[in-house]
PDB file of C-alpha atoms in Angstrom:
ATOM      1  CA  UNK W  18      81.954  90.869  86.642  1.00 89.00           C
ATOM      2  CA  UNK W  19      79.485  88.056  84.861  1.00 90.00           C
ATOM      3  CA  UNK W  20      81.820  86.095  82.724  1.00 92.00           C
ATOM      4  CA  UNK W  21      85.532  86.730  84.471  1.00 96.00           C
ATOM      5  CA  UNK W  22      87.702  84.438  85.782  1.00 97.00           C
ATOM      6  CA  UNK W  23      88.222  84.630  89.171  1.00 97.00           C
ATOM      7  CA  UNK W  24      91.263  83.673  91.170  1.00 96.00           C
ATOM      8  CA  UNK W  25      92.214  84.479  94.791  1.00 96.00           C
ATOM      9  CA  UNK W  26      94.955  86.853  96.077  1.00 92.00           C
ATOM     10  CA  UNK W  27      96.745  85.278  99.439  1.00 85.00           C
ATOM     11  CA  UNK W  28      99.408  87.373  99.088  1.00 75.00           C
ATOM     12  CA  UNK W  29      99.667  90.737 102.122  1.00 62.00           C
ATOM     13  CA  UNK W  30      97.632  90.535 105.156  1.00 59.00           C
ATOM     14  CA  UNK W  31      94.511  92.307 104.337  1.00 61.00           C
ATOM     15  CA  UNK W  32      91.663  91.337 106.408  1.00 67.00           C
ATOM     16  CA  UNK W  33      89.734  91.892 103.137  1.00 82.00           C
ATOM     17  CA  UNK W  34      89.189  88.457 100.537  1.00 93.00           C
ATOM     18  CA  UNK W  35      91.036  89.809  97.372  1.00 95.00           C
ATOM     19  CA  UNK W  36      90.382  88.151  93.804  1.00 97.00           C
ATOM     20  CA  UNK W  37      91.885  88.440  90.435  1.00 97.00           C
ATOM     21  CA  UNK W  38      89.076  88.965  88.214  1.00 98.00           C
ATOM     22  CA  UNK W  39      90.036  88.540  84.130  1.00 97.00           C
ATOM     23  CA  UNK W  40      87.884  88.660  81.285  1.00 95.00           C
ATOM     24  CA  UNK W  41      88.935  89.269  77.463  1.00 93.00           C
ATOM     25  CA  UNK W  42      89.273  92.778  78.321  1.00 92.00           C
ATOM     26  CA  UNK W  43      90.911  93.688  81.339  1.00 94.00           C
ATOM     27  CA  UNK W  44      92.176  92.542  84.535  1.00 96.00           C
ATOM     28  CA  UNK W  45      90.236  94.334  87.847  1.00 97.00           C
ATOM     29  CA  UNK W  46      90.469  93.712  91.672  1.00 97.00           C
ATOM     30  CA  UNK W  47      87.553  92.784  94.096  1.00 97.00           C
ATOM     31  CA  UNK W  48      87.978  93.110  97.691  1.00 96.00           C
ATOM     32  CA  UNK W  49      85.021  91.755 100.059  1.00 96.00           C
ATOM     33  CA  UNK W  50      85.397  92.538 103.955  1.00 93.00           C
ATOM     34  CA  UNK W  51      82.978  91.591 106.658  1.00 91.00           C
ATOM     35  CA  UNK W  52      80.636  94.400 106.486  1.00 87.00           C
ATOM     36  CA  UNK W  53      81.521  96.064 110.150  1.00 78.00           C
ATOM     37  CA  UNK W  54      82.188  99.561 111.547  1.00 70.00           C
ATOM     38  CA  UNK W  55      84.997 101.178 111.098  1.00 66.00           C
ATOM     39  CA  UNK W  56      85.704  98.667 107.910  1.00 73.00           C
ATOM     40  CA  UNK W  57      88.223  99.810 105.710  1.00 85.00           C
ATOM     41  CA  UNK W  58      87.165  99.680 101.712  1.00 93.00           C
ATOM     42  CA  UNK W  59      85.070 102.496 101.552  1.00 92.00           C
ATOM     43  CA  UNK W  60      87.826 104.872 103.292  1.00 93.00           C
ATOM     44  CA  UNK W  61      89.833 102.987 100.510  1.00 96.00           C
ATOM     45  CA  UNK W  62      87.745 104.107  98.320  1.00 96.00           C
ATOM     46  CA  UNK W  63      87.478 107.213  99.013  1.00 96.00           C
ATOM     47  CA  UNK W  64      90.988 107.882  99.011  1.00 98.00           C
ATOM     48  CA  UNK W  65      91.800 106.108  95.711  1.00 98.00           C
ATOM     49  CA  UNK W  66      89.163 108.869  94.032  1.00 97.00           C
ATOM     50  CA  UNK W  67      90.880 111.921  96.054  1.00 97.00           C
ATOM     51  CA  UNK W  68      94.558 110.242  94.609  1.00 98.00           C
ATOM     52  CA  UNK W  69      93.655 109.898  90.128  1.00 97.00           C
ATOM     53  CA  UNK W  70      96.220 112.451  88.981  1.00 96.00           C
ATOM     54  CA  UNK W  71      98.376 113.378  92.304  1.00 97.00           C
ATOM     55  CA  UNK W  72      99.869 109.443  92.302  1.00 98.00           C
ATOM     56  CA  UNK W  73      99.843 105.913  90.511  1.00 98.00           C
ATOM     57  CA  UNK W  74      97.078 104.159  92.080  1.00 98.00           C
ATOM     58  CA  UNK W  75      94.359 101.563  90.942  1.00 98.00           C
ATOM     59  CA  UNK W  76      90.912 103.327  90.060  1.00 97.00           C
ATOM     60  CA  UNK W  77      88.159 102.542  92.179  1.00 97.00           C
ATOM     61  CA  UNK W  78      84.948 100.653  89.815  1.00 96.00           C
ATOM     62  CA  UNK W  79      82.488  99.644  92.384  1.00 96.00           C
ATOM     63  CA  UNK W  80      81.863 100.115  95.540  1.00 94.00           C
ATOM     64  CA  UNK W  81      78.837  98.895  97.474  1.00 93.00           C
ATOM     65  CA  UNK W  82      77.705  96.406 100.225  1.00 92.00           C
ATOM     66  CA  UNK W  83      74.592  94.100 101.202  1.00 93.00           C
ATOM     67  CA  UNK W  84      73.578  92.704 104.292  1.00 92.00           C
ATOM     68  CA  UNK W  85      77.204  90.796 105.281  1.00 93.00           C
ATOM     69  CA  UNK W  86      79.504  92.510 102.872  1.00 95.00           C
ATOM     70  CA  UNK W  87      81.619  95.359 101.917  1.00 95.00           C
ATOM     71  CA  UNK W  88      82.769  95.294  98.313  1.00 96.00           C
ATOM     72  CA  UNK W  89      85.682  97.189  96.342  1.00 97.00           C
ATOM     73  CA  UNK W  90      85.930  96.452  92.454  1.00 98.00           C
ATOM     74  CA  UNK W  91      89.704  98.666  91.248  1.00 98.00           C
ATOM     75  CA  UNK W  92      91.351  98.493  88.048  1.00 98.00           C
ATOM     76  CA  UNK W  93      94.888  96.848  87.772  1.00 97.00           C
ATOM     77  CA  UNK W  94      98.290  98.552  87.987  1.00 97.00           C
ATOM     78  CA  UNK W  95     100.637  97.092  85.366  1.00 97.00           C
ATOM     79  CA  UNK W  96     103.880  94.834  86.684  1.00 97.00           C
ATOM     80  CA  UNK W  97     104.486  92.576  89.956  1.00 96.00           C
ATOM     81  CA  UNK W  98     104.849  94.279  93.743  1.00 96.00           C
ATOM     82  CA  UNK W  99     108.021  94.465  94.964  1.00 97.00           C
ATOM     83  CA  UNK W 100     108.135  91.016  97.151  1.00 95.00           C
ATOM     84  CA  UNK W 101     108.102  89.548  93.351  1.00 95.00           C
ATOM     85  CA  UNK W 102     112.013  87.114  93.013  1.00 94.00           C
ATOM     86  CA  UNK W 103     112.782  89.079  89.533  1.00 94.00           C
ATOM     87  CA  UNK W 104     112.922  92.470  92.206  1.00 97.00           C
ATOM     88  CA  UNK W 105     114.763  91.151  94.583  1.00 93.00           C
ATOM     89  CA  UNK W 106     117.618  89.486  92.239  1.00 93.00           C
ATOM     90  CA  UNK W 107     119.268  92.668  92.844  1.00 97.00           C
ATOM     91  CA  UNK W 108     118.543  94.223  96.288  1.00 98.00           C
ATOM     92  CA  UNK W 109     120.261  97.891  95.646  1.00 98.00           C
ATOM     93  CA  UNK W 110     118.081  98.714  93.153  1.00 98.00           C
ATOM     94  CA  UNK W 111     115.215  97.591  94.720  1.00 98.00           C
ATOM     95  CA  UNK W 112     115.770  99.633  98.156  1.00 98.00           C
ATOM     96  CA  UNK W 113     116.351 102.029  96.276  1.00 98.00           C
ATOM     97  CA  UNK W 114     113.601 102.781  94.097  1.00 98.00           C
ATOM     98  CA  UNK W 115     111.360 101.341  97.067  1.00 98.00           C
ATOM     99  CA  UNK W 116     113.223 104.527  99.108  1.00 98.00           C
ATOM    100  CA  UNK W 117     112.097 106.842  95.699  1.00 98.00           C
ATOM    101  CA  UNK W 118     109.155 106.190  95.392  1.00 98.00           C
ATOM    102  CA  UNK W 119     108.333 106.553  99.007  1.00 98.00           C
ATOM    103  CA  UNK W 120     110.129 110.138  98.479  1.00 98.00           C
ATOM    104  CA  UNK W 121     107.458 110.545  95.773  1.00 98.00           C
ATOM    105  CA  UNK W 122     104.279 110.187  98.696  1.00 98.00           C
ATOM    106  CA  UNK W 123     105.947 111.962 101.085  1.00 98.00           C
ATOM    107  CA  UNK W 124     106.650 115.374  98.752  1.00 98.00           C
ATOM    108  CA  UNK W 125     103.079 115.489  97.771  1.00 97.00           C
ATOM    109  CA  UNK W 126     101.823 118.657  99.330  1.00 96.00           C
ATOM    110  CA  UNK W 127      99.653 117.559 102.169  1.00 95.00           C
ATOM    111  CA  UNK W 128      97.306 120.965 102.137  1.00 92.00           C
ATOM    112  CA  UNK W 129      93.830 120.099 101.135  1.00 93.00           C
ATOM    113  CA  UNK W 130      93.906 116.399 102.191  1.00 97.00           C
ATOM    114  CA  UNK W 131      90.876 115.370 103.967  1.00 97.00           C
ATOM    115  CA  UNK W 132      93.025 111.761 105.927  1.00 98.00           C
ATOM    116  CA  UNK W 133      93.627 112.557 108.834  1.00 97.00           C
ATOM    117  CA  UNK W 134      95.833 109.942 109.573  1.00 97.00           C
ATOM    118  CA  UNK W 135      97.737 112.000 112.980  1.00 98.00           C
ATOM    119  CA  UNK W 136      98.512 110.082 116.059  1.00 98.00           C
ATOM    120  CA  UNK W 137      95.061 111.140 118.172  1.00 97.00           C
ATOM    121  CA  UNK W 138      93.152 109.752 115.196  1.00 96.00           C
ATOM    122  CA  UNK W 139      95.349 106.690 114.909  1.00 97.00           C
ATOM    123  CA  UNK W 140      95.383 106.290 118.913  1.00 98.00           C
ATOM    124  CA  UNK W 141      92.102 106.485 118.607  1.00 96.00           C
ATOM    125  CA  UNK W 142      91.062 104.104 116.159  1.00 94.00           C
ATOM    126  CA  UNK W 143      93.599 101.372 117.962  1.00 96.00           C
ATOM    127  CA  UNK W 144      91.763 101.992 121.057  1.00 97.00           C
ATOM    128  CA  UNK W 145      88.792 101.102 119.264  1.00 93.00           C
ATOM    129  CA  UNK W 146      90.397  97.735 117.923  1.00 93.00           C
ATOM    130  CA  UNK W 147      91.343  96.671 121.074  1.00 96.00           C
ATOM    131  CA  UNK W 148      87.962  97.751 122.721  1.00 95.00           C
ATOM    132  CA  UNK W 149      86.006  95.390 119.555  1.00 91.00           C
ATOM    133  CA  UNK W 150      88.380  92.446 120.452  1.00 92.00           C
ATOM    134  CA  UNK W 151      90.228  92.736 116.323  1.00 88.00           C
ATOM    135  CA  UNK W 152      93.722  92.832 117.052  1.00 94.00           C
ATOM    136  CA  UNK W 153      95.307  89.465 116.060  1.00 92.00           C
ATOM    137  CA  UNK W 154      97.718  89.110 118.286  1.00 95.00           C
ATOM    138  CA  UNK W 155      99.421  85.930 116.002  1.00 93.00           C
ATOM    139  CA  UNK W 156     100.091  88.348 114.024  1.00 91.00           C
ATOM    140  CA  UNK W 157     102.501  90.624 116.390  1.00 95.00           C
ATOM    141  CA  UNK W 158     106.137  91.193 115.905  1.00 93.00           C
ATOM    142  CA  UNK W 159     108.682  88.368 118.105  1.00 93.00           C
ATOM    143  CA  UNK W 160     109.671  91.070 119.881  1.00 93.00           C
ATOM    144  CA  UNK W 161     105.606  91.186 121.188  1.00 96.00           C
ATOM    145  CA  UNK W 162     104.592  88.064 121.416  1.00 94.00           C
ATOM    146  CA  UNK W 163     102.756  86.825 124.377  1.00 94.00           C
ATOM    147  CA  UNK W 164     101.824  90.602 124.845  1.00 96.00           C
ATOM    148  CA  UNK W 165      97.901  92.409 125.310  1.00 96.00           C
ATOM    149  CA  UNK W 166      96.604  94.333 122.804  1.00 97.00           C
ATOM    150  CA  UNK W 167      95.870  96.605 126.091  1.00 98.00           C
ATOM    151  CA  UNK W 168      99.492  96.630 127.212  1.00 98.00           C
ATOM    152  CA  UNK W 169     100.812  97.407 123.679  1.00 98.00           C
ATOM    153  CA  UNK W 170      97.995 100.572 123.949  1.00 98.00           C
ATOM    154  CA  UNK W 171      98.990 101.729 127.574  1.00 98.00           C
ATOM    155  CA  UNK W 172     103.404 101.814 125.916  1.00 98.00           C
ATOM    156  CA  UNK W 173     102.061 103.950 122.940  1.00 98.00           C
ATOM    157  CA  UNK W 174     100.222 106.568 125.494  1.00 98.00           C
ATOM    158  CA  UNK W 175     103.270 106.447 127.564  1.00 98.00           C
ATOM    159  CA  UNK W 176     105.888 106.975 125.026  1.00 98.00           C
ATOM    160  CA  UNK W 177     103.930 108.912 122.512  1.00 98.00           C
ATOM    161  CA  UNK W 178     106.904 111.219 120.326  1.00 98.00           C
ATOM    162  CA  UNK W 179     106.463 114.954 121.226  1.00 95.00           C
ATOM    163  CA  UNK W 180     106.191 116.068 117.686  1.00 96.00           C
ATOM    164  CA  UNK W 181     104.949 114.917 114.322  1.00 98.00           C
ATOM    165  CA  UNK W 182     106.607 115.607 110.463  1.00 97.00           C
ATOM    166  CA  UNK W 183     103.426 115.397 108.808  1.00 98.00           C
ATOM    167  CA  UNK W 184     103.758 114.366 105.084  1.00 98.00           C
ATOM    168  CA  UNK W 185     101.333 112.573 102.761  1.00 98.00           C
ATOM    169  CA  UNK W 186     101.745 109.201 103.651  1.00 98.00           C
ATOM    170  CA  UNK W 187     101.086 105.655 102.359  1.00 98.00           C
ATOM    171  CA  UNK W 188      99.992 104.394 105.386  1.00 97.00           C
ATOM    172  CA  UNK W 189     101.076 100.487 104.868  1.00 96.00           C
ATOM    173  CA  UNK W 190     104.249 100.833 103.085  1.00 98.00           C
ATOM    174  CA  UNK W 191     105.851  97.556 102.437  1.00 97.00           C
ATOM    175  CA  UNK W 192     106.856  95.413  99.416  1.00 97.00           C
ATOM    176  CA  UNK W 193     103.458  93.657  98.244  1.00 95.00           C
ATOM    177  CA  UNK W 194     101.819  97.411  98.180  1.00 96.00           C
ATOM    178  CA  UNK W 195     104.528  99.021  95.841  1.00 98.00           C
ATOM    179  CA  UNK W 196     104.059  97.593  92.046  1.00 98.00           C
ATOM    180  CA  UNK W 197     106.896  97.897  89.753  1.00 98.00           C
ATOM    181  CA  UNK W 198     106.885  96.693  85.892  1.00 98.00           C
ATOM    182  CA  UNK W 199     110.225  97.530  84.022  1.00 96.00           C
ATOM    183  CA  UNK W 200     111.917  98.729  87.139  1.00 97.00           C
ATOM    184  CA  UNK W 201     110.087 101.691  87.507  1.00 98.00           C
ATOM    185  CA  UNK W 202     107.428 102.335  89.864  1.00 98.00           C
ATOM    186  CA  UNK W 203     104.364 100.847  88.337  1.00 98.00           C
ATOM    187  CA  UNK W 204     102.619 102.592  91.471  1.00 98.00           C
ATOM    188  CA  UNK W 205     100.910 101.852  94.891  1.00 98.00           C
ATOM    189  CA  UNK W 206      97.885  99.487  96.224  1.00 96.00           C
ATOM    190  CA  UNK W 207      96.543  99.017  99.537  1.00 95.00           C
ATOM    191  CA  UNK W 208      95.719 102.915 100.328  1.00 96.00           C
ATOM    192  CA  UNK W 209      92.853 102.679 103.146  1.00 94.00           C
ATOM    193  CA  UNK W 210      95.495 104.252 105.892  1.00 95.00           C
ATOM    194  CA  UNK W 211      96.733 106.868 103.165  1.00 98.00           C
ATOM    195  CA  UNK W 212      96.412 110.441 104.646  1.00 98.00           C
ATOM    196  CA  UNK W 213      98.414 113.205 106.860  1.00 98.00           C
ATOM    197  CA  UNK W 214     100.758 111.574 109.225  1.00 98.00           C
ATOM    198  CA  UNK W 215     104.459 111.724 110.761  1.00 98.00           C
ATOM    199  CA  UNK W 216     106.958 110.351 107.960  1.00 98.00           C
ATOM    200  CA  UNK W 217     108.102 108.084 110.140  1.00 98.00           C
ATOM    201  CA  UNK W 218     104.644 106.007 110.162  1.00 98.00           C
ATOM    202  CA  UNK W 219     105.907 104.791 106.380  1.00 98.00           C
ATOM    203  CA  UNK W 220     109.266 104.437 107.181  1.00 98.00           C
ATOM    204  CA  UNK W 221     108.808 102.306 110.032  1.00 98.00           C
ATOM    205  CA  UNK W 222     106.842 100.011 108.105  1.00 98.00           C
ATOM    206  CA  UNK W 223     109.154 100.134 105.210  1.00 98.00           C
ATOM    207  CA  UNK W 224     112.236  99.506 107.218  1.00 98.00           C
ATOM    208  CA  UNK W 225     110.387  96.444 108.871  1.00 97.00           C
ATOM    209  CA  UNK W 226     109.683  95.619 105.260  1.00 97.00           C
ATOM    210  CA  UNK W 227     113.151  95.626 103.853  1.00 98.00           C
ATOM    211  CA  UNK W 228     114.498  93.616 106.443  1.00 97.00           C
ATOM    212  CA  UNK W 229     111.387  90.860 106.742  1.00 96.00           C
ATOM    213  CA  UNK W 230     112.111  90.710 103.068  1.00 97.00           C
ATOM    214  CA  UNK W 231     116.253  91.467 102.098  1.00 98.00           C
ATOM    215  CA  UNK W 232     117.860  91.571 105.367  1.00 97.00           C
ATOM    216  CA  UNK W 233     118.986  93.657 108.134  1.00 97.00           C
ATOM    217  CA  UNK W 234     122.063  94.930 106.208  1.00 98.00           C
ATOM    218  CA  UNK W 235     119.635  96.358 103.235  1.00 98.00           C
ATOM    219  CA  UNK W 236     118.204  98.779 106.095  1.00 98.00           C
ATOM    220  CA  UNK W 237     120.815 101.783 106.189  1.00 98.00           C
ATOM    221  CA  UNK W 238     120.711 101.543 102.216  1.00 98.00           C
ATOM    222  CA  UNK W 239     117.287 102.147 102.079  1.00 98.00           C
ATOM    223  CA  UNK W 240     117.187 104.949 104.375  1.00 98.00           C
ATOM    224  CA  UNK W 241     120.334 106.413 102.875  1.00 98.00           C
ATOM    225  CA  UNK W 242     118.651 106.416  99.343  1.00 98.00           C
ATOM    226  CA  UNK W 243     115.616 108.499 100.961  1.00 98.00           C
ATOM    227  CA  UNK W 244     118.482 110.898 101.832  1.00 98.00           C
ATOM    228  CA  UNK W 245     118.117 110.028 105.883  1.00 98.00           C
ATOM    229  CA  UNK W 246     122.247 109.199 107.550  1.00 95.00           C
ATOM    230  CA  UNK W 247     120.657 108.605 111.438  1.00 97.00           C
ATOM    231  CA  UNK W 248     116.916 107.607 111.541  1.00 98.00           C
ATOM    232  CA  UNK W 249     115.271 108.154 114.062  1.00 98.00           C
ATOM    233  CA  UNK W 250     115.278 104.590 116.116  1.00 97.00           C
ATOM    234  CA  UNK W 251     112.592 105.816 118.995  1.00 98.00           C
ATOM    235  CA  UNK W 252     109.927 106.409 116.471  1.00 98.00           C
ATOM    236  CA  UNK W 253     111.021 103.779 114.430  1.00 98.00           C
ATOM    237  CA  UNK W 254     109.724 101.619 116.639  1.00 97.00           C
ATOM    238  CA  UNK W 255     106.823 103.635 118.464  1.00 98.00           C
ATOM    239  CA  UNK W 256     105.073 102.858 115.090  1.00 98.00           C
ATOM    240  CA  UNK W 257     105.876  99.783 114.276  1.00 97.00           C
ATOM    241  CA  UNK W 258     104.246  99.100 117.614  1.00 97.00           C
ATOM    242  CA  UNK W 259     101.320 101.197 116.671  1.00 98.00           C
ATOM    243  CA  UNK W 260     100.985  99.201 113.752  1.00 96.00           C
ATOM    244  CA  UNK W 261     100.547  95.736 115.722  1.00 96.00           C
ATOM    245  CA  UNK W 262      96.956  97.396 116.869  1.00 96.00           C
ATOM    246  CA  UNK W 263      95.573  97.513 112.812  1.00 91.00           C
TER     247      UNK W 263
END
């Protein structure tokens, strides 16, 4: 990277630092995290290399760490995610080839996949977050605020859905992960919770998405363009809870 320009990314809510790196040649991505257990750029990584020819994604470049750092250096995807103003100047469009392109994860086939992204590895790992003292709780929905990372834990034991559609999923599907150049999908960043999970995990995330972003009436648009008439509202939001614990 001697020689680039760097400039830093504020935009999502990664816990990694993210810089724009430019040089004369190309444009390339560098993520540093506080080097830690359970840190997420080398599962990034990992699945970025597993995804090169089964979906758009940014190739991984680097990866390493020192003594404080973890380090992920990924090529760029062409266009502007879809939180970008020239997107959202014309919201059908958008939902819908946000709701496509989804459709495109999802109907990947899932055998062979070594993410196991399932609810007893996902409980799991929250329990872990709340055990380490990471869960920002700024950070939680209105609906949760003033709650404990423990009591948000103890709801998703109790009301844990009997069954799980397992797909390939994102795993953090929402605007500033899905890049778009030309309207079409340019494709997708941010893949360290990519792996086998219920559907619903990335369309509770997207639907929180859409209306965070476009507004509650863009929701049943969305999910009609993904070809879905009555979501499923329960495990809507039993994972938008689940995802206040990551």
């Amino acid at each position: 990277v001697e020689g680039a320009l760097w400039e830093q990314v504020t935009l999502g809510e990664s816990g990694a630092l993210v810089y724009r790196l430019r040089d004369s040649v190309e444009t390339r991505y560098l993520k540093v995290e506080p080097r830690r257990p359970g840190g997420e750029l080398h599962a990034e990584a990992e699945r970025l290399r597993w995804l090169q020819g089964r979906l758009p994604a940014p190739a991984p470049r680097y990866t390493g760490e020192d003594e404080r750092h973890t380090y992920l250096l990924t090529s760029e995807l062409p266009g502007a995610d879809a939180s970008d103003e020239r997107w959202q100047s014309d919201p059908a469009r958008l939902v819908a080839l946000l709701a496509e392109s989804l459709l495109l994860i999802h109907r990947q086939p899932v055998a062979g996949c070594p993410f196991d992204q399932r609810l007893h590895t996902e409980l799991a790992r929250a329990a872990a977050n709340v055990s380490d003292g990471v869960v920002k709780t700024d950070d939680f929905d209105e609906e949760r605020a003033g709650r404990s990372p423990a009591s948000l834990l103890d709801e998703l034991h109790a009301t844990r859905p009997p069954d799980e559609e397992l797909v390939l999923t994102h795993g953090d599907y929402c605007f500033p992960n899905v890049v778009i150049d030309g309207w079409a999908l340019s494709g997708f960043i941010d893949l360290g919770r990519c792996g086998v999970a219920d559907r619903y995990h990335d369309l509770a995330q997207a639907a929180r998405s859409v209306r965070r972003t476009l507004g509650e009436r863009w929701v049943a648009p969305f999910f009609a363009a993904y070809d879905i008439a009555e979501p499923n509202e329960a495990k809507l939001r039993y994972y938008q809870l689940l995802d206040e614990l990551f």
